[in-house]
Structures are given as structure tokens and as C-alpha cells.
Amino acid sequence: MLVLVDELMSIGEFSERSGLSPKRLRSYAAGGLLVPAAVDASSGYRYYAPGQLRDAKLIDALRAAGMPLSAVGSLLDQPSTGRLDAWARHVEVDAVQKRDALDLARSLLAADVEPHGPIADQRSGKGAMPRLNTAVRTDVGRQRDTNEDVALAHERLALVTDGMGGHPGGDVASALAAELVQAAFTGRSLDELRAGVRAANRAVWDRARRSEELEGMGTTLCAVGLTDDAHLSVVNVGDSRAYLLRDKVLRQLTDDHSVTGELVRRGELTEAEAREHPHRRVLTRVLGVRPDVDADGRAEAAINGDRLLVCSDGLFNEVADDEIGALMTTAPDVIAAADALIALALSNGGRDNVSVVVADVVS
Ligand code: MG
């Protein structure tokens, strides 16, 4: 940096103009973040240049937002508002997890719970932690121009979101929610997964309010997480579904939050009628359209050999449950199962985006 000597400010003057104490300036310099423009070789006095005022204020703002020094340094090297968005999402998830942890602590104090209960039964045997072997497929379908579904998976998580609100809102909502829940879930518990869903809801809601073109966007979300106690934790909002194939029997693990879903549960509509119902896309619960969301959640023990399916409505509005069950039972592996499900949804019409995650519990 070429700086004219008469422009330089002493640390006291720079401190006054930047609003940062000399002590703080010295600590940032020690961390390599805001190195003085010049140092008097004999007295050791530090001098700063006017051009460093913005950086000083920026560093201080980022530190106040809780960003670690290393992340601040790399942001200064490669400035990007995307990094700020990513940090904002981290802060959101962190706050929800801390609130949930406090709620848990409160309930433990109130319930006087035995602190050393029995260790969870690891039914997969020999204490080995099971994992998910997954295949992920998503397809735009035969009638839509864009795919607003997101499907993702790793060895502890299978997740599908189905965005609504048109382009670009639907894309943004489904991608943001999927990314946040994935970031929030470390395999700890069902509560952790639900906290991720609440954080995702708040993030989509906030984002929609900040932009006219995203107004009204929302998304479904269905996720199955494999937790440290070898349980399958299932959460859902909207009409994306999770199924479990165990002992050749296919069982739906989720309730659809849709008008037709409610009618089927009340016995006023059959599944086959629901698939053709004009209101089959009308949802009674959506992620991101209110400040808070009530996600359904349940957990059950994972058993070696369980085969899971998480999917968007583009699958089950084209393919009946008994056909889904037959394909899941006969497919030799998760890749064959996922490919067969997508192919059948497309050949039956492919009226919507269709997404599937097929996951085998293995240890
Ligand atoms: Mg859909």
C-alpha cells in the first residue's frame, strides 16, 4: 500500500475516527487482520491510513456478528455478500439449537429425570453404528419447464423439498430449506432435526419478506435422519412423504398436510381418488409462509435391512402405493429402485417434478 506520510493517522486518531479502541486495533493487528500502514522504527508508534477505516469498521461488525477471526480474514481477501448470507444462516441455526437446548435443560430440571438411563437398544447388532446407503434422483417431469424439487442425501440423512410460489420463489425456498436442514443435522436427535426445520422455516420466511419477487414462496420438506441412538427420525411439513419397507411391507411414515390428505384420513376419499383430485396440490401446512411452523416428527428404531423412500408428490400422484412397494421390494439395490420409481412416474404421465431418495439401512 503506497501511503503519503502526511495522510497517516496515529493509532489514537484512527481509534477516534473508527470508533475502535486502541486495544482492539492492536488485537486485530496481532491476528493479521488490520496491519498498521506504517510503524515508526524507533518509537514503535503505529500509523493507519484513511483507506483502512472501512476495513476496521467491517472487521468490527463481523466480529460483533460472532464470525471467527479466520473467517473474517478470508472474507476480507475475497469479499462476497454470499458469505454473509451463509453466516446469517449459521447464526439462525445456532440460535434455534441453543434455544432448544435450553428448553431441554428446563424440562430435565422440571421432570427430575434419571440422568443415567439405559443405553438405547442398538438393534442392528454388535454395537456397530448403522448408516444409510442412498440413491438420489430428481427429474423435471414431462409437463413442467423448471424443477423446483430438491433431493439430497448422505449416510445419515435423506431429504426432499418441493418448492412452491413459482420461479424463482419455489427454487429458492426448496434449496434454502434443504441446505439449512442439512447444515443443522449432525445426527444427534429428532429434536435437532426439528430445530433445523424451524430454523429453515424462519430463514425462508425472512428471505421472502425481503424481496418482492420471492413474496409468498414456501416449500414442503420431508427428511429422515439416522441418529446416534440408531433410530430413524422422521420430520415433515406439507405433502412430501417418507415410506419404510420392512419385511416386504411398505408403510407410510408421514401424514400429508394437504386437503386431499385430510380427506383420505377422514375416510372421505380413497388414495386413488386423491391422486386425480383437482385440489391434490392444495397444502394445509407449508414451510416458510409463517414465522413459525409445526413440523410432524417421530422416531423408531432402525433395523438392518430397512429400506426407506423419501419422495415428492410427483411420485405418489403418478404411482400407487402397491406399485411403489413392489418396485422397492424387487429392486436389487437402491440405485435400481430409484431409477425404476422415476421411470414409472414419467411413463404414467410425469405431470409434476418428481424426486426420490431411496436409502438402505446397513451396518
Ligand atoms: Mg410437487
GROMACS .gro file of C-alpha atoms and ligand atoms in nm:
model
  364
    1MET     CA    1   0.000   0.000   0.000
    2LEU     CA    2   0.152   0.335  -0.105
    3VAL     CA    3   0.053   0.590   0.155
    4LEU     CA    4   0.155   0.954   0.177
    5VAL     CA    5   0.312   1.021   0.513
    6ASP     CA    6   0.102   1.330   0.580
    7GLU     CA    7  -0.220   1.125   0.539
    8LEU     CA    8  -0.127   0.879   0.812
    9MET     CA    9  -0.316   0.883   1.140
   10SER     CA   10  -0.176   0.794   1.477
   11ILE     CA   11  -0.342   0.499   1.648
   12GLY     CA   12  -0.522   0.745   1.877
   13GLU     CA   13  -0.667   0.944   1.587
   14PHE     CA   14  -0.756   0.629   1.394
   15SER     CA   15  -0.920   0.488   1.705
   16GLU     CA   16  -1.131   0.802   1.741
   17ARG     CA   17  -1.240   0.803   1.375
   18SER     CA   18  -1.310   0.431   1.353
   19GLY     CA   19  -1.476   0.402   1.695
   20LEU     CA   20  -1.249   0.105   1.784
   21SER     CA   21  -1.034   0.119   2.096
   22PRO     CA   22  -0.654   0.107   2.054
   23LYS     CA   23  -0.657  -0.223   2.244
   24ARG     CA   24  -0.896  -0.373   1.992
   25LEU     CA   25  -0.694  -0.236   1.700
   26ARG     CA   26  -0.382  -0.399   1.843
   27SER     CA   27  -0.562  -0.732   1.884
   28TYR     CA   28  -0.681  -0.724   1.521
   29ALA     CA   29  -0.328  -0.643   1.407
   30ALA     CA   30  -0.196  -0.934   1.615
   31GLY     CA   31  -0.445  -1.158   1.433
   32GLY     CA   32  -0.314  -1.033   1.097
   33LEU     CA   33  -0.643  -0.861   1.012
   34LEU     CA   34  -0.567  -0.492   1.022
   35VAL     CA   35  -0.194  -0.440   1.000
   36PRO     CA   36  -0.084  -0.076   1.054
   37ALA     CA   37   0.013   0.104   0.731
   38ALA     CA   38   0.338   0.219   0.893
   39VAL     CA   39   0.527   0.169   1.217
   40ASP     CA   40   0.790   0.412   1.348
   41ALA     CA   41   1.104   0.203   1.366
   42SER     CA   42   1.248   0.382   1.665
   43SER     CA   43   0.941   0.457   1.878
   44GLY     CA   44   0.720   0.163   1.768
   45TYR     CA   45   0.428   0.402   1.714
   46ARG     CA   46   0.163   0.263   1.480
   47TYR     CA   47   0.009   0.464   1.198
   48TYR     CA   48  -0.301   0.384   0.995
   49ALA     CA   49  -0.415   0.508   0.652
   50PRO     CA   50  -0.757   0.665   0.585
   51GLY     CA   51  -0.832   0.379   0.343
   52GLN     CA   52  -0.824   0.136   0.639
   53LEU     CA   53  -1.124   0.295   0.812
   54ARG     CA   54  -1.378   0.091   0.616
   55ASP     CA   55  -1.192  -0.236   0.683
   56ALA     CA   56  -1.169  -0.154   1.053
   57LYS     CA   57  -1.543  -0.097   1.079
   58LEU     CA   58  -1.616  -0.404   0.866
   59ILE     CA   59  -1.396  -0.628   1.082
   60ASP     CA   60  -1.559  -0.496   1.396
   61ALA     CA   61  -1.911  -0.555   1.257
   62LEU     CA   62  -1.824  -0.912   1.157
   63ARG     CA   63  -1.670  -0.983   1.498
   64ALA     CA   64  -1.985  -0.843   1.664
   65ALA     CA   65  -2.181  -1.089   1.448
   66GLY     CA   66  -1.972  -1.367   1.603
   67MET     CA   67  -1.766  -1.454   1.296
   68PRO     CA   68  -1.432  -1.618   1.386
   69LEU     CA   69  -1.110  -1.432   1.300
   70SER     CA   70  -1.010  -1.683   1.033
   71ALA     CA   71  -1.344  -1.643   0.852
   72VAL     CA   72  -1.319  -1.262   0.875
   73GLY     CA   73  -0.972  -1.281   0.720
   74SER     CA   74  -1.086  -1.490   0.426
   75LEU     CA   75  -1.387  -1.263   0.371
   76LEU     CA   76  -1.156  -0.962   0.353
   77ASP     CA   77  -0.941  -1.148   0.098
   78GLN     CA   78  -1.242  -1.246  -0.111
   79PRO     CA   79  -1.532  -1.011  -0.031
   80SER     CA   80  -1.874  -1.161  -0.109
   81THR     CA   81  -2.223  -1.098   0.023
   82GLY     CA   82  -2.288  -1.471  -0.027
   83ARG     CA   83  -2.053  -1.540   0.265
   84LEU     CA   84  -2.257  -1.302   0.480
   85ASP     CA   85  -2.574  -1.491   0.383
   86ALA     CA   86  -2.408  -1.820   0.474
   87TRP     CA   87  -2.302  -1.681   0.813
   88ALA     CA   88  -2.656  -1.546   0.869
   89ARG     CA   89  -2.793  -1.896   0.815
   90HIS     CA   90  -2.538  -2.039   1.057
   91VAL     CA   91  -2.639  -1.783   1.320
   92GLU     CA   92  -3.006  -1.869   1.267
   93VAL     CA   93  -2.949  -2.242   1.314
   94ASP     CA   94  -2.720  -2.184   1.611
   95ALA     CA   95  -2.979  -1.967   1.787
   96VAL     CA   96  -3.255  -2.223   1.739
   97GLN     CA   97  -3.032  -2.507   1.862
   98LYS     CA   98  -2.935  -2.309   2.172
   99ARG     CA   99  -3.299  -2.224   2.246
  100ASP     CA  100  -3.391  -2.591   2.206
  101ALA     CA  101  -3.104  -2.698   2.431
  102LEU     CA  102  -3.229  -2.456   2.698
  103ASP     CA  103  -3.583  -2.590   2.660
  104LEU     CA  104  -3.448  -2.942   2.706
  105ALA     CA  105  -3.249  -2.834   3.013
  106ARG     CA  106  -3.562  -2.671   3.154
  107SER     CA  107  -3.771  -2.983   3.103
  108LEU     CA  108  -3.500  -3.206   3.254
  109LEU     CA  109  -3.488  -2.989   3.566
  110ALA     CA  110  -3.867  -2.989   3.593
  111ALA     CA  111  -3.909  -3.364   3.536
  112ASP     CA  112  -3.630  -3.473   3.772
  113VAL     CA  113  -3.522  -3.723   3.510
  114GLU     CA  114  -3.288  -4.012   3.598
  115PRO     CA  115  -2.964  -3.883   3.442
  116HIS     CA  116  -2.815  -4.224   3.358
  117GLY     CA  117  -3.091  -4.417   3.185
  118PRO     CA  118  -3.042  -4.742   2.996
  119ILE     CA  119  -2.834  -4.720   2.682
  120ALA     CA  120  -3.053  -4.727   2.372
  121ASP     CA  121  -3.100  -5.070   2.223
  122GLN     CA  122  -2.885  -5.086   1.908
  123ARG     CA  123  -3.089  -5.338   1.717
  124SER     CA  124  -2.855  -5.354   1.422
  125GLY     CA  125  -2.631  -5.570   1.638
  126LYS     CA  126  -2.276  -5.580   1.778
  127GLY     CA  127  -2.288  -5.209   1.863
  128ALA     CA  128  -2.193  -5.105   1.508
  129MET     CA  129  -2.347  -4.773   1.413
  130PRO     CA  130  -2.568  -4.826   1.109
  131ARG     CA  131  -2.554  -4.589   0.814
  132LEU     CA  132  -2.765  -4.515   0.509
  133ASN     CA  133  -2.668  -4.637   0.165
  134THR     CA  134  -2.854  -4.391  -0.061
  135ALA     CA  135  -2.954  -4.313  -0.418
  136VAL     CA  136  -3.089  -3.969  -0.510
  137ARG     CA  137  -3.288  -3.891  -0.825
  138THR     CA  138  -3.484  -3.584  -0.931
  139ASP     CA  139  -3.649  -3.518  -1.266
  140VAL     CA  140  -3.833  -3.215  -1.408
  141GLY     CA  141  -4.111  -3.444  -1.538
  142ARG     CA  142  -4.298  -3.430  -1.867
  143GLN     CA  143  -4.501  -3.109  -1.830
  144ARG     CA  144  -4.306  -2.856  -1.623
  145ASP     CA  145  -4.029  -2.626  -1.752
  146THR     CA  146  -3.839  -2.598  -1.425
  147ASN     CA  147  -3.762  -2.833  -1.139
  148GLU     CA  148  -3.840  -2.678  -0.801
  149ASP     CA  149  -3.776  -3.001  -0.609
  150VAL     CA  150  -3.452  -3.063  -0.423
  151ALA     CA  151  -3.339  -3.409  -0.316
  152LEU     CA  152  -3.024  -3.479  -0.119
  153ALA     CA  153  -2.876  -3.749   0.100
  154HIS     CA  154  -2.570  -3.867   0.287
  155GLU     CA  155  -2.510  -4.159   0.516
  156ARG     CA  156  -2.718  -4.010   0.799
  157LEU     CA  157  -2.983  -3.813   0.610
  158ALA     CA  158  -3.239  -3.847   0.329
  159LEU     CA  159  -3.431  -3.532   0.238
  160VAL     CA  160  -3.673  -3.397  -0.023
  161THR     CA  161  -3.818  -3.046  -0.058
  162ASP     CA  162  -4.080  -2.937  -0.314
  163GLY     CA  163  -4.087  -2.561  -0.366
  164MET     CA  164  -4.397  -2.352  -0.435
  165GLY     CA  165  -4.452  -1.993  -0.537
  166GLY     CA  166  -4.338  -2.015  -0.898
  167HIS     CA  167  -4.000  -1.930  -1.042
  168PRO     CA  168  -3.777  -1.812  -0.879
  169GLY     CA  169  -3.950  -1.832  -0.539
  170GLY     CA  170  -4.011  -2.207  -0.541
  171ASP     CA  171  -3.650  -2.280  -0.634
  172VAL     CA  172  -3.512  -2.052  -0.365
  173ALA     CA  173  -3.742  -2.186  -0.091
  174SER     CA  174  -3.673  -2.553  -0.161
  175ALA     CA  175  -3.296  -2.504  -0.194
  176LEU     CA  176  -3.264  -2.283   0.115
  177ALA     CA  177  -3.469  -2.518   0.334
  178ALA     CA  178  -3.280  -2.828   0.217
  179GLU     CA  179  -2.942  -2.663   0.272
  180LEU     CA  180  -3.030  -2.539   0.621
  181VAL     CA  181  -3.171  -2.865   0.749
  182GLN     CA  182  -2.868  -3.050   0.613
  183ALA     CA  183  -2.639  -2.799   0.788
  184ALA     CA  184  -2.828  -2.823   1.117
  185PHE     CA  185  -2.849  -3.202   1.147
  186THR     CA  186  -2.542  -3.372   1.292
  187GLY     CA  187  -2.715  -3.699   1.384
  188ARG     CA  188  -2.775  -3.605   1.746
  189SER     CA  189  -3.153  -3.642   1.782
  190LEU     CA  190  -3.503  -3.593   1.649
  191ASP     CA  191  -3.511  -3.263   1.841
  192GLU     CA  192  -3.204  -3.147   1.650
  193LEU     CA  193  -3.370  -3.232   1.318
  194ARG     CA  194  -3.688  -3.046   1.421
  195ALA     CA  195  -3.478  -2.745   1.528
  196GLY     CA  196  -3.325  -2.745   1.180
  197VAL     CA  197  -3.673  -2.740   1.026
  198ARG     CA  198  -3.776  -2.444   1.244
  199ALA     CA  199  -3.458  -2.256   1.151
  200ALA     CA  200  -3.520  -2.330   0.783
  201ASN     CA  201  -3.877  -2.205   0.817
  202ARG     CA  202  -3.761  -1.879   0.970
  203ALA     CA  203  -3.492  -1.831   0.705
  204VAL     CA  204  -3.736  -1.885   0.414
  205TRP     CA  205  -3.991  -1.656   0.579
  206ASP     CA  206  -3.731  -1.381   0.634
  207ARG     CA  207  -3.596  -1.412   0.280
  208ALA     CA  208  -3.946  -1.391   0.127
  209ARG     CA  209  -4.022  -1.071   0.317
  210ARG     CA  210  -3.704  -0.903   0.193
  211SER     CA  211  -3.780  -0.943  -0.177
  212GLU     CA  212  -4.089  -0.866  -0.382
  213GLU     CA  213  -4.020  -1.137  -0.640
  214LEU     CA  214  -3.993  -1.401  -0.368
  215GLU     CA  215  -4.307  -1.298  -0.183
  216GLY     CA  216  -4.531  -1.589  -0.089
  217MET     CA  217  -4.273  -1.859  -0.158
  218GLY     CA  218  -4.270  -2.174   0.050
  219THR     CA  219  -4.177  -2.539   0.035
  220THR     CA  220  -4.265  -2.883   0.160
  221LEU     CA  221  -3.996  -3.074   0.346
  222CYS     CA  222  -3.961  -3.438   0.439
  223ALA     CA  223  -3.645  -3.573   0.599
  224VAL     CA  224  -3.536  -3.895   0.761
  225GLY     CA  225  -3.227  -3.871   0.980
  226LEU     CA  226  -3.036  -4.162   1.131
  227THR     CA  227  -2.949  -4.058   1.485
  228ASP     CA  228  -2.666  -4.162   1.719
  229ASP     CA  229  -2.903  -4.392   1.911
  230ALA     CA  230  -2.967  -4.588   1.586
  231HIS     CA  231  -3.317  -4.452   1.538
  232LEU     CA  232  -3.484  -4.318   1.225
  233SER     CA  233  -3.606  -3.965   1.297
  234VAL     CA  234  -3.873  -3.851   1.055
  235VAL     CA  235  -3.994  -3.492   1.010
  236ASN     CA  236  -4.232  -3.347   0.755
  237VAL     CA  237  -4.420  -3.034   0.657
  238GLY     CA  238  -4.651  -3.041   0.355
  239ASP     CA  239  -4.711  -3.339   0.129
  240SER     CA  240  -4.368  -3.485   0.058
  241ARG     CA  241  -4.360  -3.834   0.207
  242ALA     CA  242  -4.142  -4.092   0.379
  243TYR     CA  243  -4.210  -4.464   0.346
  244LEU     CA  244  -4.046  -4.761   0.518
  245LEU     CA  245  -4.016  -5.103   0.358
  246ARG     CA  246  -3.959  -5.363   0.630
  247ASP     CA  247  -4.016  -5.737   0.594
  248LYS     CA  248  -4.155  -5.670   0.243
  249VAL     CA  249  -4.431  -5.447   0.383
  250LEU     CA  250  -4.443  -5.081   0.273
  251ARG     CA  251  -4.564  -4.836   0.537
  252GLN     CA  252  -4.610  -4.460   0.500
  253LEU     CA  253  -4.435  -4.287   0.792
  254THR     CA  254  -4.579  -3.938   0.733
  255ASP     CA  255  -4.921  -3.773   0.711
  256ASP     CA  256  -4.973  -3.541   0.413
  257HIS     CA  257  -5.057  -3.186   0.516
  258SER     CA  258  -5.292  -3.137   0.223
  259VAL     CA  259  -5.664  -3.106   0.163
  260THR     CA  260  -5.676  -3.449  -0.001
  261GLY     CA  261  -5.456  -3.597   0.275
  262GLU     CA  262  -5.705  -3.480   0.539
  263LEU     CA  263  -5.998  -3.620   0.335
  264VAL     CA  264  -5.825  -3.960   0.296
  265ARG     CA  265  -5.756  -3.977   0.671
  266ARG     CA  266  -6.124  -3.899   0.742
  267GLY     CA  267  -6.226  -4.180   0.504
  268GLU     CA  268  -6.399  -3.941   0.264
  269LEU     CA  269  -6.162  -4.007  -0.027
  270THR     CA  270  -5.963  -4.308  -0.144
  271GLU     CA  271  -5.593  -4.285  -0.228
  272ALA     CA  272  -5.679  -4.345  -0.595
  273GLU     CA  273  -5.936  -4.060  -0.591
  274ALA     CA  274  -5.685  -3.833  -0.417
  275ARG     CA  275  -5.433  -3.886  -0.700
  276GLU     CA  276  -5.679  -3.735  -0.952
  277HIS     CA  277  -5.842  -3.477  -0.721
  278PRO     CA  278  -5.831  -3.118  -0.859
  279HIS     CA  279  -5.718  -2.993  -0.515
  280ARG     CA  280  -5.443  -3.251  -0.469
  281ARG     CA  281  -5.183  -2.971  -0.466
  282VAL     CA  282  -5.359  -2.758  -0.202
  283LEU     CA  283  -5.147  -2.777   0.112
  284THR     CA  284  -5.266  -2.716   0.468
  285ARG     CA  285  -4.914  -2.672   0.606
  286VAL     CA  286  -4.612  -2.524   0.424
  287LEU     CA  287  -4.262  -2.431   0.535
  288GLY     CA  288  -4.173  -2.061   0.509
  289VAL     CA  289  -4.511  -1.891   0.481
  290ARG     CA  290  -4.546  -1.804   0.852
  291PRO     CA  291  -4.285  -1.704   1.112
  292ASP     CA  292  -4.316  -2.043   1.284
  293VAL     CA  293  -4.404  -2.389   1.162
  294ASP     CA  294  -4.528  -2.700   1.334
  295ALA     CA  295  -4.340  -2.997   1.184
  296ASP     CA  296  -4.460  -3.352   1.248
  297GLY     CA  297  -4.188  -3.567   1.400
  298ARG     CA  298  -4.148  -3.931   1.504
  299ALA     CA  299  -3.868  -4.176   1.568
  300GLU     CA  300  -3.837  -4.551   1.556
  301ALA     CA  301  -3.553  -4.799   1.590
  302ALA     CA  302  -3.356  -4.858   1.270
  303ILE     CA  303  -3.318  -5.223   1.172
  304ASN     CA  304  -3.051  -5.357   0.941
  305GLY     CA  305  -3.218  -5.421   0.605
  306ASP     CA  306  -3.477  -5.143   0.635
  307ARG     CA  307  -3.531  -4.970   0.300
  308LEU     CA  308  -3.653  -4.608   0.311
  309LEU     CA  309  -3.811  -4.389   0.049
  310VAL     CA  310  -3.843  -4.011   0.074
  311CYS     CA  311  -4.027  -3.856  -0.221
  312SER     CA  312  -4.219  -3.560  -0.358
  313ASP     CA  313  -4.584  -3.576  -0.466
  314GLY     CA  314  -4.469  -3.608  -0.828
  315LEU     CA  315  -4.409  -3.975  -0.745
  316PHE     CA  316  -4.715  -4.082  -0.550
  317ASN     CA  317  -4.964  -3.884  -0.760
  318GLU     CA  318  -4.848  -4.097  -1.057
  319VAL     CA  319  -4.766  -4.430  -0.891
  320ALA     CA  320  -4.992  -4.615  -0.647
  321ASP     CA  321  -4.852  -4.736  -0.313
  322ASP     CA  322  -4.875  -5.106  -0.405
  323GLU     CA  323  -4.665  -5.041  -0.717
  324ILE     CA  324  -4.415  -4.841  -0.512
  325GLY     CA  325  -4.397  -5.130  -0.265
  326ALA     CA  326  -4.344  -5.387  -0.543
  327LEU     CA  327  -4.063  -5.187  -0.704
  328MET     CA  328  -3.893  -5.124  -0.370
  329THR     CA  329  -3.915  -5.494  -0.280
  330THR     CA  330  -3.782  -5.635  -0.607
  331ALA     CA  331  -3.508  -5.380  -0.688
  332PRO     CA  332  -3.169  -5.537  -0.614
  333ASP     CA  333  -3.021  -5.213  -0.480
  334VAL     CA  334  -3.107  -4.850  -0.404
  335ILE     CA  335  -2.991  -4.724  -0.745
  336ALA     CA  336  -3.214  -4.968  -0.932
  337ALA     CA  337  -3.506  -4.882  -0.702
  338ALA     CA  338  -3.467  -4.505  -0.752
  339ASP     CA  339  -3.432  -4.538  -1.130
  340ALA     CA  340  -3.738  -4.765  -1.154
  341LEU     CA  341  -3.955  -4.531  -0.945
  342ILE     CA  342  -3.865  -4.226  -1.155
  343ALA     CA  343  -3.916  -4.417  -1.481
  344LEU     CA  344  -4.263  -4.532  -1.376
  345ALA     CA  345  -4.370  -4.182  -1.263
  346LEU     CA  346  -4.263  -4.045  -1.604
  347SER     CA  347  -4.432  -4.320  -1.804
  348ASN     CA  348  -4.754  -4.270  -1.603
  349GLY     CA  349  -4.764  -3.902  -1.705
  350GLY     CA  350  -4.489  -3.712  -1.525
  351ARG     CA  351  -4.725  -3.421  -1.458
  352ASP     CA  352  -4.504  -3.275  -1.185
  353ASN     CA  353  -4.139  -3.263  -1.084
  354VAL     CA  354  -4.055  -3.600  -0.932
  355SER     CA  355  -3.789  -3.668  -0.672
  356VAL     CA  356  -3.689  -3.975  -0.474
  357VAL     CA  357  -3.426  -4.073  -0.222
  358VAL     CA  358  -3.403  -4.446  -0.163
  359ALA     CA  359  -3.193  -4.547   0.137
  360ASP     CA  360  -3.096  -4.883   0.282
  361VAL     CA  361  -3.004  -4.913   0.650
  362VAL     CA  362  -2.674  -5.101   0.659
  363SER     CA  363  -2.411  -5.160   0.924
  364MG      MG  364  -4.462  -3.144  -0.647
   0.00000   0.00000   0.00000
